[in-house]
């Protein structure tokens, strides 16, 4: 796919395109390494094993996500929220700011 003219975020390690700027939903999340972004979609990733994890906002079923090119851990995907107020996160991707670079 040609991403010319579409700002995107790529893997900081190998420059593999990970998410389009238009899919960025929020910059106000916290990941394992610090600031993290929520995206509606992610590409060129591998989704790992699902597991229940207690996070700041409650219990979720999540799956870690990895760069499909270099295997770098990028963040996680929300698979299931147990709290109805957190259901909007289901199917969304949290990607750590330190693991991606913005490209124009």
PDB file of N, CA, C and O in Angstrom, residues 6-43:
ATOM      1  N   UNK A   6      -0.153  10.335   3.750  1.00  0.00           N
ATOM      2  CA  UNK A   6      -0.902   9.880   4.926  1.00  0.00           C
ATOM      3  C   UNK A   6       0.059   9.770   6.107  1.00  0.00           C
ATOM      4  O   UNK A   6       0.851   8.843   6.160  1.00  0.00           O
ATOM      5  N   UNK A   7       0.010  10.729   7.043  1.00  0.00           N
ATOM      6  CA  UNK A   7       0.875  10.625   8.220  1.00  0.00           C
ATOM      7  C   UNK A   7       0.604   9.300   8.940  1.00  0.00           C
ATOM      8  O   UNK A   7      -0.555   8.888   9.069  1.00  0.00           O
ATOM      9  N   UNK A   8       1.661   8.647   9.371  1.00  0.00           N
ATOM     10  CA  UNK A   8       1.484   7.382  10.064  1.00  0.00           C
ATOM     11  C   UNK A   8       2.529   7.217  11.148  1.00  0.00           C
ATOM     12  O   UNK A   8       3.475   7.992  11.253  1.00  0.00           O
ATOM     13  N   UNK A   9       2.317   6.196  11.949  1.00  0.00           N
ATOM     14  CA  UNK A   9       3.252   5.825  13.001  1.00  0.00           C
ATOM     15  C   UNK A   9       3.891   4.504  12.601  1.00  0.00           C
ATOM     16  O   UNK A   9       3.196   3.592  12.158  1.00  0.00           O
ATOM     17  N   UNK A  10       5.211   4.441  12.736  1.00  0.00           N
ATOM     18  CA  UNK A  10       5.929   3.235  12.354  1.00  0.00           C
ATOM     19  C   UNK A  10       6.721   2.696  13.548  1.00  0.00           C
ATOM     20  O   UNK A  10       6.953   3.405  14.528  1.00  0.00           O
ATOM     21  N   UNK A  11       7.112   1.435  13.432  1.00  0.00           N
ATOM     22  CA  UNK A  11       7.944   0.813  14.473  1.00  0.00           C
ATOM     23  C   UNK A  11       9.258   1.580  14.557  1.00  0.00           C
ATOM     24  O   UNK A  11       9.941   1.773  13.545  1.00  0.00           O
ATOM     25  N   UNK A  12       9.614   2.033  15.741  1.00  0.00           N
ATOM     26  CA  UNK A  12      10.846   2.796  15.933  1.00  0.00           C
ATOM     27  C   UNK A  12      12.071   1.931  15.626  1.00  0.00           C
ATOM     28  O   UNK A  12      13.116   2.426  15.216  1.00  0.00           O
ATOM     29  N   UNK A  13      11.921   0.635  15.792  1.00  0.00           N
ATOM     30  CA  UNK A  13      13.025  -0.297  15.612  1.00  0.00           C
ATOM     31  C   UNK A  13      13.339  -0.569  14.140  1.00  0.00           C
ATOM     32  O   UNK A  13      14.490  -0.637  13.751  1.00  0.00           O
ATOM     33  N   UNK A  14      12.282  -0.749  13.307  1.00  0.00           N
ATOM     34  CA  UNK A  14      12.516  -1.170  11.911  1.00  0.00           C
ATOM     35  C   UNK A  14      11.747  -0.364  10.862  1.00  0.00           C
ATOM     36  O   UNK A  14      11.796  -0.691   9.682  1.00  0.00           O
ATOM     37  N   UNK A  15      11.017   0.674  11.281  1.00  0.00           N
ATOM     38  CA  UNK A  15      10.254   1.553  10.380  1.00  0.00           C
ATOM     39  C   UNK A  15       9.081   0.868   9.670  1.00  0.00           C
ATOM     40  O   UNK A  15       8.565   1.368   8.681  1.00  0.00           O
ATOM     41  N   UNK A  16       8.636  -0.284  10.154  1.00  0.00           N
ATOM     42  CA  UNK A  16       7.463  -0.973   9.617  1.00  0.00           C
ATOM     43  C   UNK A  16       6.230  -0.115   9.930  1.00  0.00           C
ATOM     44  O   UNK A  16       6.027   0.264  11.079  1.00  0.00           O
ATOM     45  N   UNK A  17       5.370   0.232   8.946  1.00  0.00           N
ATOM     46  CA  UNK A  17       4.171   1.025   9.239  1.00  0.00           C
ATOM     47  C   UNK A  17       3.246   0.281  10.204  1.00  0.00           C
ATOM     48  O   UNK A  17       2.934  -0.890   9.975  1.00  0.00           O
ATOM     49  N   UNK A  18       2.813   0.950  11.287  1.00  0.00           N
ATOM     50  CA  UNK A  18       2.008   0.302  12.331  1.00  0.00           C
ATOM     51  C   UNK A  18       0.588   0.866  12.403  1.00  0.00           C
ATOM     52  O   UNK A  18      -0.364   0.122  12.581  1.00  0.00           O
ATOM     53  N   UNK A  19       0.434   2.179  12.285  1.00  0.00           N
ATOM     54  CA  UNK A  19      -0.900   2.773  12.413  1.00  0.00           C
ATOM     55  C   UNK A  19      -0.957   4.101  11.677  1.00  0.00           C
ATOM     56  O   UNK A  19       0.024   4.840  11.642  1.00  0.00           O
ATOM     57  N   UNK A  20      -2.119   4.380  11.107  1.00  0.00           N
ATOM     58  CA  UNK A  20      -2.327   5.657  10.429  1.00  0.00           C
ATOM     59  C   UNK A  20      -2.723   6.735  11.429  1.00  0.00           C
ATOM     60  O   UNK A  20      -3.419   6.465  12.408  1.00  0.00           O
ATOM     61  N   UNK A  21      -2.295   7.952  11.182  1.00  0.00           N
ATOM     62  CA  UNK A  21      -2.641   9.085  12.043  1.00  0.00           C
ATOM     63  C   UNK A  21      -4.159   9.244  12.154  1.00  0.00           C
ATOM     64  O   UNK A  21      -4.671   9.607  13.206  1.00  0.00           O
ATOM     65  N   UNK A  22      -4.879   8.927  11.093  1.00  0.00           N
ATOM     66  CA  UNK A  22      -6.338   9.071  11.103  1.00  0.00           C
ATOM     67  C   UNK A  22      -7.010   8.066  12.047  1.00  0.00           C
ATOM     68  O   UNK A  22      -8.167   8.242  12.403  1.00  0.00           O
ATOM     69  N   UNK A  23      -6.279   7.021  12.450  1.00  0.00           N
ATOM     70  CA  UNK A  23      -6.831   6.028  13.382  1.00  0.00           C
ATOM     71  C   UNK A  23      -6.471   6.312  14.837  1.00  0.00           C
ATOM     72  O   UNK A  23      -6.837   5.549  15.736  1.00  0.00           O
ATOM     73  N   UNK A  24      -5.746   7.406  15.087  1.00  0.00           N
ATOM     74  CA  UNK A  24      -5.381   7.778  16.461  1.00  0.00           C
ATOM     75  C   UNK A  24      -6.621   8.305  17.182  1.00  0.00           C
ATOM     76  O   UNK A  24      -7.250   9.264  16.736  1.00  0.00           O
ATOM     77  N   UNK A  25      -6.970   7.670  18.289  1.00  0.00           N
ATOM     78  CA  UNK A  25      -8.155   8.059  19.058  1.00  0.00           C
ATOM     79  C   UNK A  25      -7.819   8.888  20.288  1.00  0.00           C
ATOM     80  O   UNK A  25      -8.579   9.753  20.688  1.00  0.00           O
ATOM     81  N   UNK A  26      -6.683   8.585  20.929  1.00  0.00           N
ATOM     82  CA  UNK A  26      -6.342   9.274  22.177  1.00  0.00           C
ATOM     83  C   UNK A  26      -4.845   9.178  22.444  1.00  0.00           C
ATOM     84  O   UNK A  26      -4.215   8.164  22.148  1.00  0.00           O
ATOM     85  N   UNK A  27      -4.308  10.243  23.049  1.00  0.00           N
ATOM     86  CA  UNK A  27      -2.903  10.255  23.459  1.00  0.00           C
ATOM     87  C   UNK A  27      -2.771  10.176  24.975  1.00  0.00           C
ATOM     88  O   UNK A  27      -1.693  10.357  25.515  1.00  0.00           O
ATOM     89  N   UNK A  28      -3.888   9.889  25.667  1.00  0.00           N
ATOM     90  CA  UNK A  28      -3.877   9.988  27.129  1.00  0.00           C
ATOM     91  C   UNK A  28      -3.864   8.638  27.833  1.00  0.00           C
ATOM     92  O   UNK A  28      -4.525   8.462  28.845  1.00  0.00           O
ATOM     93  N   UNK A  29      -3.110   7.691  27.295  1.00  0.00           N
ATOM     94  CA  UNK A  29      -3.003   6.384  27.929  1.00  0.00           C
ATOM     95  C   UNK A  29      -1.602   6.167  28.480  1.00  0.00           C
ATOM     96  O   UNK A  29      -0.652   6.844  28.081  1.00  0.00           O
ATOM     97  N   UNK A  30      -1.500   5.241  29.408  1.00  0.00           N
ATOM     98  CA  UNK A  30      -0.222   4.895  30.009  1.00  0.00           C
ATOM     99  C   UNK A  30       0.060   3.423  29.712  1.00  0.00           C
ATOM    100  O   UNK A  30      -0.769   2.554  29.972  1.00  0.00           O
ATOM    101  N   UNK A  31       1.240   3.164  29.154  1.00  0.00           N
ATOM    102  CA  UNK A  31       1.663   1.795  28.881  1.00  0.00           C
ATOM    103  C   UNK A  31       2.709   1.358  29.889  1.00  0.00           C
ATOM    104  O   UNK A  31       2.933   2.033  30.899  1.00  0.00           O
ATOM    105  N   UNK A  32       3.352   0.243  29.613  1.00  0.00           N
ATOM    106  CA  UNK A  32       4.377  -0.279  30.529  1.00  0.00           C
ATOM    107  C   UNK A  32       5.570   0.657  30.636  1.00  0.00           C
ATOM    108  O   UNK A  32       6.223   0.727  31.668  1.00  0.00           O
ATOM    109  N   UNK A  33       5.886   1.377  29.536  1.00  0.00           N
ATOM    110  CA  UNK A  33       7.082   2.221  29.514  1.00  0.00           C
ATOM    111  C   UNK A  33       6.767   3.708  29.635  1.00  0.00           C
ATOM    112  O   UNK A  33       7.668   4.530  29.542  1.00  0.00           O
ATOM    113  N   UNK A  34       5.480   4.057  29.790  1.00  0.00           N
ATOM    114  CA  UNK A  34       5.124   5.471  29.889  1.00  0.00           C
ATOM    115  C   UNK A  34       3.967   5.806  28.970  1.00  0.00           C
ATOM    116  O   UNK A  34       3.070   4.983  28.790  1.00  0.00           O
ATOM    117  N   UNK A  35       3.986   7.019  28.373  1.00  0.00           N
ATOM    118  CA  UNK A  35       2.862   7.457  27.541  1.00  0.00           C
ATOM    119  C   UNK A  35       2.550   6.469  26.422  1.00  0.00           C
ATOM    120  O   UNK A  35       3.454   5.868  25.833  1.00  0.00           O
ATOM    121  N   UNK A  36       1.257   6.319  26.147  1.00  0.00           N
ATOM    122  CA  UNK A  36       0.810   5.415  25.095  1.00  0.00           C
ATOM    123  C   UNK A  36      -0.389   6.017  24.385  1.00  0.00           C
ATOM    124  O   UNK A  36      -1.097   6.852  24.947  1.00  0.00           O
ATOM    125  N   UNK A  37      -0.591   5.604  23.149  1.00  0.00           N
ATOM    126  CA  UNK A  37      -1.688   6.105  22.327  1.00  0.00           C
ATOM    127  C   UNK A  37      -2.691   4.993  22.066  1.00  0.00           C
ATOM    128  O   UNK A  37      -2.315   3.827  21.946  1.00  0.00           O
ATOM    129  N   UNK A  38      -3.964   5.379  21.946  1.00  0.00           N
ATOM    130  CA  UNK A  38      -4.996   4.414  21.560  1.00  0.00           C
ATOM    131  C   UNK A  38      -5.332   4.620  20.082  1.00  0.00           C
ATOM    132  O   UNK A  38      -5.574   5.741  19.650  1.00  0.00           O
ATOM    133  N   UNK A  39      -5.329   3.511  19.353  1.00  0.00           N
ATOM    134  CA  UNK A  39      -5.665   3.526  17.933  1.00  0.00           C
ATOM    135  C   UNK A  39      -6.871   2.643  17.674  1.00  0.00           C
ATOM    136  O   UNK A  39      -7.051   1.608  18.322  1.00  0.00           O
ATOM    137  N   UNK A  40      -7.673   3.045  16.682  1.00  0.00           N
ATOM    138  CA  UNK A  40      -8.826   2.244  16.273  1.00  0.00           C
ATOM    139  C   UNK A  40      -8.369   0.997  15.520  1.00  0.00           C
ATOM    140  O   UNK A  40      -8.985  -0.061  15.617  1.00  0.00           O
ATOM    141  N   UNK A  41      -7.279   1.132  14.762  1.00  0.00           N
ATOM    142  CA  UNK A  41      -6.754   0.029  13.962  1.00  0.00           C
ATOM    143  C   UNK A  41      -5.241   0.033  14.042  1.00  0.00           C
ATOM    144  O   UNK A  41      -4.634   1.078  14.258  1.00  0.00           O
ATOM    145  N   UNK A  42      -4.651  -1.127  13.830  1.00  0.00           N
ATOM    146  CA  UNK A  42      -3.201  -1.257  13.711  1.00  0.00           C
ATOM    147  C   UNK A  42      -2.929  -2.236  12.583  1.00  0.00           C
ATOM    148  O   UNK A  42      -3.756  -3.102  12.289  1.00  0.00           O
ATOM    149  N   UNK A  43      -1.779  -2.081  11.944  1.00  0.00           N
ATOM    150  CA  UNK A  43      -1.430  -2.964  10.822  1.00  0.00           C
ATOM    151  C   UNK A  43      -0.020  -3.501  11.021  1.00  0.00           C
ATOM    152  O   UNK A  43       0.748  -2.972  11.828  1.00  0.00           O
TER     153      UNK A  43
END
